[in-house]
Structures are given as structure tokens and as C-alpha cells.
Amino acid sequence: MSLDPQAGPEDRLTPVLRPVRAGNGFEEALEQILQVVRLGLVPGGERLPAERELAERLGISRVTLREVLKVLQDQGLVESRRGRYGGTFVLPRADAGDLGEGELRRRIAEVDIEDVLRFREVLEVGAAGLCAAHGLTDEQADRLREALARTQDAPLTDYRRLDTLLHLTLAELCGSPTLTAQYAAVRATVNDLLDCIPLLVRNLEHSQRQHGALVEAVLDGDADGAREMMREHCAGTAALLRGFLA
């Protein structure tokens, strides 16, 4: 399966969903589905894959899965709908203006922002360098170009989700499933922090120029250039988060 931004939800979930280990099935399944929601891999208003498919992909019983989904519903992250077109639907995420001061303080207090930002940079810079150094197949290059194109056409309300998909695509294409899984986890935390600050049009325009230069460096096989551009891109996001949240 691929992370094609135009693919169905089940395809977008490949970097995150994997069989859980015996003994912690409930906890690990909850962690993974929380990542799916926090990363925006299934947008607000869309349906998660069917229970049978989710249970099979996670390697858990449907009883355990329903317990996981009940927790997410109690937290206001998903809702269950009955009927022919029913299922479990992701609820829209609140933007910075909708988060109360208490919620903002809770999110910030629970995270070591500097640790998250440094780990994110290590993973992203490494992934960009690997993709450029090892090269991409024609199919992989097309996926990366398409992911970039989707961010360029994105409305503000959908930008962060598609930006996440672009970065996840790059992480997946580097060829290390372990790095991809670690990046998905840290990006989910970064997205929680980004939800606490406003979208700034000038920043998004700058980010898009960096995205374009980054993808060009990767496709040209310029590993040093790809790493440097990704490092610069991560530094810009880090500066915004420190400015608003420190």
C-alpha cells in the first residue's frame, strides 16, 4: 500500500497501522488510532475503515477494537453513526481560536517542546537525505510530486493535513519502516502543538517555497541540499512554535 494523497483512507494509514504486540493490544491499538486522528490521515467528517478491517490490520479482536473506539468517542474525537452509511467518523479538529486557555495550557504542559522539535528535525533531515542519496523510482517520484501538488492547491482549512501527508510520504519513501513509524508518532505531537497557533498566510507561502526546493533537491539526488533545506524548513516551524508557545 502507498501513501498516495488521493488514495482511500485505508491506504493513507499504512505508515501508522501495524499489528500490535501481544499483552498490550488495547493500549497499542489506542495509540495507533490516536495517531491516525491527530495526523489528520482521516480528515474530519470522513469515516474510519470498517471495524473488521481495522481489527485485522491491528491484529486485535473486534471486542478490543470497540473498546478503543469507545474511548475515542468519549474524548470527543470520533462519533458512531448507525444505518446503511454508518460507521465511525472522525470529528473535525478545533483550530487555535476554538481551543480554550485551559486546553492550550494542558497541551503545552504535557510536551517537552524542545525535545519534540529536535527529534523531528533528526528524523526529517535523515529521511530527506536518504531519499536523495538512494534515489526514487519513477512511481515514488510521482507520488512525491503529487503530494507536493496537493499542498499547493490546498485551502487553508485543509493545509496542515496535506502538509502532514507530504512529510509522511517523504518519510515512507526513505525505506526505513522504523523511521516512518517514529516520525508518525512525533508528527502527531507536532500537529497537536500546531493546532495551538494560528495559520499565517505568509508563513505558508514561505513553507511552500521550501517544499518545492526540498522536493527538487530530492529528485535531483542532491542529498546535501535536501538535508539543508529540510533543516531550514524544520527551523522555521520550530521558531513559530517557540514564539507562540514558549
CSV table of C-alpha atoms in Angstrom, one decimal:
chain,number,residue,atom,x,y,z
A,1,MET,CA,0.0,0.0,0.0
A,2,SER,CA,1.1,3.6,-0.6
A,3,LEU,CA,0.6,6.9,0.9
A,4,ASP,CA,-0.9,8.4,-2.2
A,5,PRO,CA,-2.8,11.5,-1.1
A,6,GLN,CA,-5.6,10.6,-3.5
A,7,ALA,CA,-5.9,7.0,-2.2
A,8,GLY,CA,-8.6,5.8,0.2
A,9,PRO,CA,-8.3,6.1,3.9
A,10,GLU,CA,-7.0,2.6,4.3
A,11,ASP,CA,-4.0,3.4,2.0
A,12,ARG,CA,-3.2,6.6,3.9
A,13,LEU,CA,-2.9,4.7,7.2
A,14,THR,CA,-0.1,2.3,6.1
A,15,PRO,CA,2.7,4.2,7.9
A,16,VAL,CA,0.8,4.2,11.2
A,17,LEU,CA,-1.3,1.0,11.5
A,18,ARG,CA,0.6,-2.3,12.1
A,19,PRO,CA,-0.1,-5.4,14.2
A,20,VAL,CA,0.2,-4.8,17.9
A,21,ARG,CA,2.3,-6.8,20.3
A,22,ALA,CA,0.7,-9.4,22.5
A,23,GLY,CA,0.0,-8.2,26.0
A,24,ASN,CA,-0.7,-4.6,25.2
A,25,GLY,CA,-3.2,-4.9,22.4
A,26,PHE,CA,-5.7,-2.3,23.8
A,27,GLU,CA,-3.1,0.3,24.6
A,28,GLU,CA,-1.1,0.0,21.4
A,29,ALA,CA,-4.2,0.0,19.3
A,30,LEU,CA,-5.4,3.1,21.0
A,31,GLU,CA,-2.0,4.8,20.4
A,32,GLN,CA,-2.1,4.0,16.7
A,33,ILE,CA,-5.7,5.1,16.1
A,34,LEU,CA,-5.0,8.3,18.0
A,35,GLN,CA,-2.1,8.9,15.7
A,36,VAL,CA,-4.4,8.4,12.7
A,37,VAL,CA,-6.7,11.1,14.1
A,38,ARG,CA,-4.0,13.5,15.3
A,39,LEU,CA,-2.2,13.3,12.0
A,40,GLY,CA,-5.4,14.0,10.0
A,41,LEU,CA,-4.9,10.9,7.9
A,42,VAL,CA,-8.6,10.5,8.0
A,43,PRO,CA,-10.0,14.1,7.7
A,44,GLY,CA,-12.8,15.4,10.0
A,45,GLY,CA,-16.1,14.2,8.7
A,46,GLU,CA,-14.7,11.1,7.0
A,47,ARG,CA,-15.1,7.5,8.1
A,48,LEU,CA,-12.5,5.2,9.6
A,49,PRO,CA,-12.1,1.9,7.9
A,50,ALA,CA,-14.6,-0.8,8.8
A,51,GLU,CA,-14.2,-2.5,12.2
A,52,ARG,CA,-13.4,-5.8,10.6
A,53,GLU,CA,-10.5,-4.3,8.5
A,54,LEU,CA,-9.2,-2.2,11.4
A,55,ALA,CA,-9.2,-5.2,13.7
A,56,GLU,CA,-7.4,-7.4,11.1
A,57,ARG,CA,-4.7,-4.7,10.5
A,58,LEU,CA,-4.1,-4.2,14.2
A,59,GLY,CA,-4.2,-7.9,15.0
A,60,ILE,CA,-6.8,-7.5,17.7
A,61,SER,CA,-10.4,-8.7,18.3
A,62,ARG,CA,-13.3,-6.6,17.4
A,63,VAL,CA,-14.3,-6.5,21.0
A,64,THR,CA,-11.0,-4.9,21.9
A,65,LEU,CA,-11.3,-2.5,18.9
A,66,ARG,CA,-14.8,-1.4,20.1
A,67,GLU,CA,-13.3,-0.6,23.5
A,68,VAL,CA,-10.7,1.5,21.8
A,69,LEU,CA,-13.3,3.3,19.7
A,70,LYS,CA,-15.4,3.9,22.8
A,71,VAL,CA,-12.5,5.8,24.4
A,72,LEU,CA,-12.1,7.9,21.3
A,73,GLN,CA,-15.8,8.7,21.3
A,74,ASP,CA,-15.8,9.6,25.0
A,75,GLN,CA,-12.9,12.0,24.2
A,76,GLY,CA,-14.9,13.7,21.5
A,77,LEU,CA,-12.6,12.6,18.7
A,78,VAL,CA,-14.9,10.3,16.8
A,79,GLU,CA,-18.6,9.6,16.6
A,80,SER,CA,-20.5,6.4,15.8
A,81,ARG,CA,-23.3,6.5,13.2
A,82,ARG,CA,-25.8,3.8,12.5
A,83,GLY,CA,-27.5,2.8,9.3
A,84,ARG,CA,-26.5,1.9,5.8
A,85,TYR,CA,-23.9,4.7,5.6
A,86,GLY,CA,-22.9,4.4,9.3
A,87,GLY,CA,-19.6,3.7,10.9
A,88,THR,CA,-17.1,5.5,13.0
A,89,PHE,CA,-16.5,9.1,11.8
A,90,VAL,CA,-13.7,11.4,12.8
A,91,LEU,CA,-14.9,14.7,14.2
A,92,PRO,CA,-13.4,18.0,12.9
A,93,ARG,CA,-10.4,19.2,14.9
A,94,ALA,CA,-10.6,22.5,16.7
A,95,ASP,CA,-8.4,25.3,15.5
A,96,ALA,CA,-6.4,27.7,17.7
A,97,GLY,CA,-9.3,30.1,18.1
A,98,ASP,CA,-11.6,27.4,19.4
A,99,LEU,CA,-9.3,26.0,22.0
A,100,GLY,CA,-9.9,27.3,25.5
A,101,GLU,CA,-7.0,28.6,27.6
A,102,GLY,CA,-7.1,25.5,29.8
A,103,GLU,CA,-6.8,23.2,26.8
A,104,LEU,CA,-3.9,25.2,25.4
A,105,ARG,CA,-2.1,25.1,28.8
A,106,ARG,CA,-2.7,21.4,29.1
A,107,ARG,CA,-1.2,20.6,25.6
A,108,ILE,CA,1.8,22.7,26.2
A,109,ALA,CA,2.5,21.4,29.7
A,110,GLU,CA,2.4,17.8,28.6
A,111,VAL,CA,5.1,18.2,26.0
A,112,ASP,CA,8.8,18.9,26.1
A,113,ILE,CA,8.7,21.2,23.1
A,114,GLU,CA,12.5,21.3,22.6
A,115,ASP,CA,12.8,17.5,22.7
A,116,VAL,CA,10.0,17.1,20.2
A,117,LEU,CA,11.4,19.7,17.8
A,118,ARG,CA,14.9,18.3,17.9
A,119,PHE,CA,13.8,14.7,17.4
A,120,ARG,CA,11.5,15.8,14.5
A,121,GLU,CA,14.5,17.5,12.8
A,122,VAL,CA,16.7,14.5,13.1
A,123,LEU,CA,14.1,12.2,11.5
A,124,GLU,CA,13.1,14.6,8.8
A,125,VAL,CA,16.6,15.6,7.8
A,126,GLY,CA,17.7,12.0,7.8
A,127,ALA,CA,14.7,10.9,5.6
A,128,ALA,CA,15.3,13.7,3.1
A,129,GLY,CA,18.9,12.8,2.8
A,130,LEU,CA,18.2,9.1,2.4
A,131,CYS,CA,15.6,9.7,-0.3
A,132,ALA,CA,18.0,11.9,-2.3
A,133,ALA,CA,21.1,9.7,-1.8
A,134,HIS,CA,19.4,6.4,-2.7
A,135,GLY,CA,17.1,7.8,-5.4
A,136,LEU,CA,13.4,7.2,-6.0
A,137,THR,CA,11.7,5.0,-8.6
A,138,ASP,CA,9.6,6.8,-11.2
A,139,GLU,CA,6.5,5.7,-9.3
A,140,GLN,CA,7.9,7.0,-6.0
A,141,ALA,CA,8.9,10.3,-7.6
A,142,ASP,CA,5.4,10.7,-9.0
A,143,ARG,CA,3.9,10.1,-5.5
A,144,LEU,CA,6.2,12.8,-4.0
A,145,ARG,CA,5.3,15.3,-6.8
A,146,GLU,CA,1.6,14.6,-6.3
A,147,ALA,CA,1.9,15.1,-2.5
A,148,LEU,CA,3.6,18.4,-3.1
A,149,ALA,CA,1.0,19.5,-5.7
A,150,ARG,CA,-1.8,18.8,-3.2
A,151,THR,CA,-0.3,21.2,-0.7
A,152,GLN,CA,0.0,23.9,-3.3
A,153,ASP,CA,-3.7,23.7,-4.1
A,154,ALA,CA,-4.9,23.3,-0.6
A,155,PRO,CA,-7.4,25.6,1.1
A,156,LEU,CA,-6.3,26.9,4.4
A,157,THR,CA,-8.7,24.6,6.3
A,158,ASP,CA,-7.0,21.6,4.7
A,159,TYR,CA,-3.4,22.8,4.5
A,160,ARG,CA,-2.0,21.2,7.7
A,161,ARG,CA,-3.4,17.8,6.9
A,162,LEU,CA,-2.0,17.8,3.4
A,163,ASP,CA,1.3,19.2,4.7
A,164,THR,CA,1.4,16.2,7.0
A,165,LEU,CA,0.8,13.8,4.2
A,166,LEU,CA,3.7,15.4,2.2
A,167,HIS,CA,6.1,14.9,5.1
A,168,LEU,CA,4.8,11.4,5.8
A,169,THR,CA,5.3,10.5,2.1
A,170,LEU,CA,8.9,11.6,2.3
A,171,ALA,CA,9.4,9.6,5.5
A,172,GLU,CA,7.9,6.5,4.0
A,173,LEU,CA,9.9,6.8,0.8
A,174,CYS,CA,13.2,6.8,2.7
A,175,GLY,CA,12.9,3.0,3.0
A,176,SER,CA,13.0,2.6,6.8
A,177,PRO,CA,9.7,1.5,8.3
A,178,THR,CA,11.1,2.2,11.8
A,179,LEU,CA,11.9,5.8,10.9
A,180,THR,CA,8.5,6.2,9.3
A,181,ALA,CA,6.7,4.9,12.5
A,182,GLN,CA,8.8,7.1,14.7
A,183,TYR,CA,8.1,10.1,12.5
A,184,ALA,CA,4.4,9.4,12.5
A,185,ALA,CA,4.5,9.5,16.3
A,186,VAL,CA,6.4,12.7,16.6
A,187,ARG,CA,4.5,14.4,13.9
A,188,ALA,CA,1.2,13.7,15.8
A,189,THR,CA,2.7,15.6,18.7
A,190,VAL,CA,3.8,18.4,16.5
A,191,ASN,CA,0.3,18.7,15.0
A,192,ASP,CA,-1.2,19.0,18.5
A,193,LEU,CA,1.2,21.9,19.0
A,194,LEU,CA,0.5,23.5,15.6
A,195,ASP,CA,-3.2,23.4,16.5
A,196,CYS,CA,-2.4,25.8,19.3
A,197,ILE,CA,-1.2,28.5,17.0
A,198,PRO,CA,-2.8,30.4,14.1
A,199,LEU,CA,-2.3,29.7,10.4
A,200,LEU,CA,-0.2,32.5,9.0
A,201,VAL,CA,-0.5,33.0,5.2
A,202,ARG,CA,3.0,34.5,4.8
A,203,ASN,CA,4.5,31.5,6.7
A,204,LEU,CA,2.6,29.1,4.5
A,205,GLU,CA,3.8,30.8,1.3
A,206,HIS,CA,7.4,30.6,2.6
A,207,SER,CA,6.9,26.9,3.6
A,208,GLN,CA,5.6,26.1,0.1
A,209,ARG,CA,8.8,27.6,-1.5
A,210,GLN,CA,10.8,25.4,0.8
A,211,HIS,CA,8.7,22.4,0.0
A,212,GLY,CA,9.3,23.0,-3.7
A,213,ALA,CA,13.1,23.4,-3.2
A,214,LEU,CA,13.2,20.3,-1.0
A,215,VAL,CA,11.4,18.1,-3.5
A,216,GLU,CA,13.6,19.4,-6.3
A,217,ALA,CA,16.7,18.5,-4.3
A,218,VAL,CA,15.4,15.0,-3.6
A,219,LEU,CA,14.5,14.3,-7.2
A,220,ASP,CA,17.9,15.7,-8.3
A,221,GLY,CA,19.7,13.3,-6.0
A,222,ASP,CA,21.2,16.3,-4.1
A,223,ALA,CA,21.5,14.7,-0.6
A,224,ASP,CA,23.3,17.7,1.0
A,225,GLY,CA,20.8,20.2,-0.5
A,226,ALA,CA,17.9,18.1,0.6
A,227,ARG,CA,19.2,17.8,4.2
A,228,GLU,CA,20.0,21.5,4.4
A,229,MET,CA,16.6,22.6,3.0
A,230,MET,CA,14.7,20.2,5.4
A,231,ARG,CA,16.8,21.5,8.3
A,232,GLU,CA,15.9,25.1,7.4
A,233,HIS,CA,12.2,24.1,7.0
A,234,CYS,CA,12.1,22.5,10.4
A,235,ALA,CA,13.8,25.5,12.0
A,236,GLY,CA,11.1,27.8,10.6
A,237,THR,CA,8.3,25.7,12.2
A,238,ALA,CA,10.3,25.5,15.4
A,239,ALA,CA,10.7,29.3,15.6
A,240,LEU,CA,6.9,29.8,15.2
A,241,LEU,CA,6.1,27.2,17.9
A,242,ARG,CA,8.7,28.7,20.3
A,243,GLY,CA,7.4,32.2,19.6
A,244,PHE,CA,3.8,31.4,20.3
A,245,LEU,CA,4.1,28.7,23.0
A,246,ALA,CA,7.3,29.2,24.9
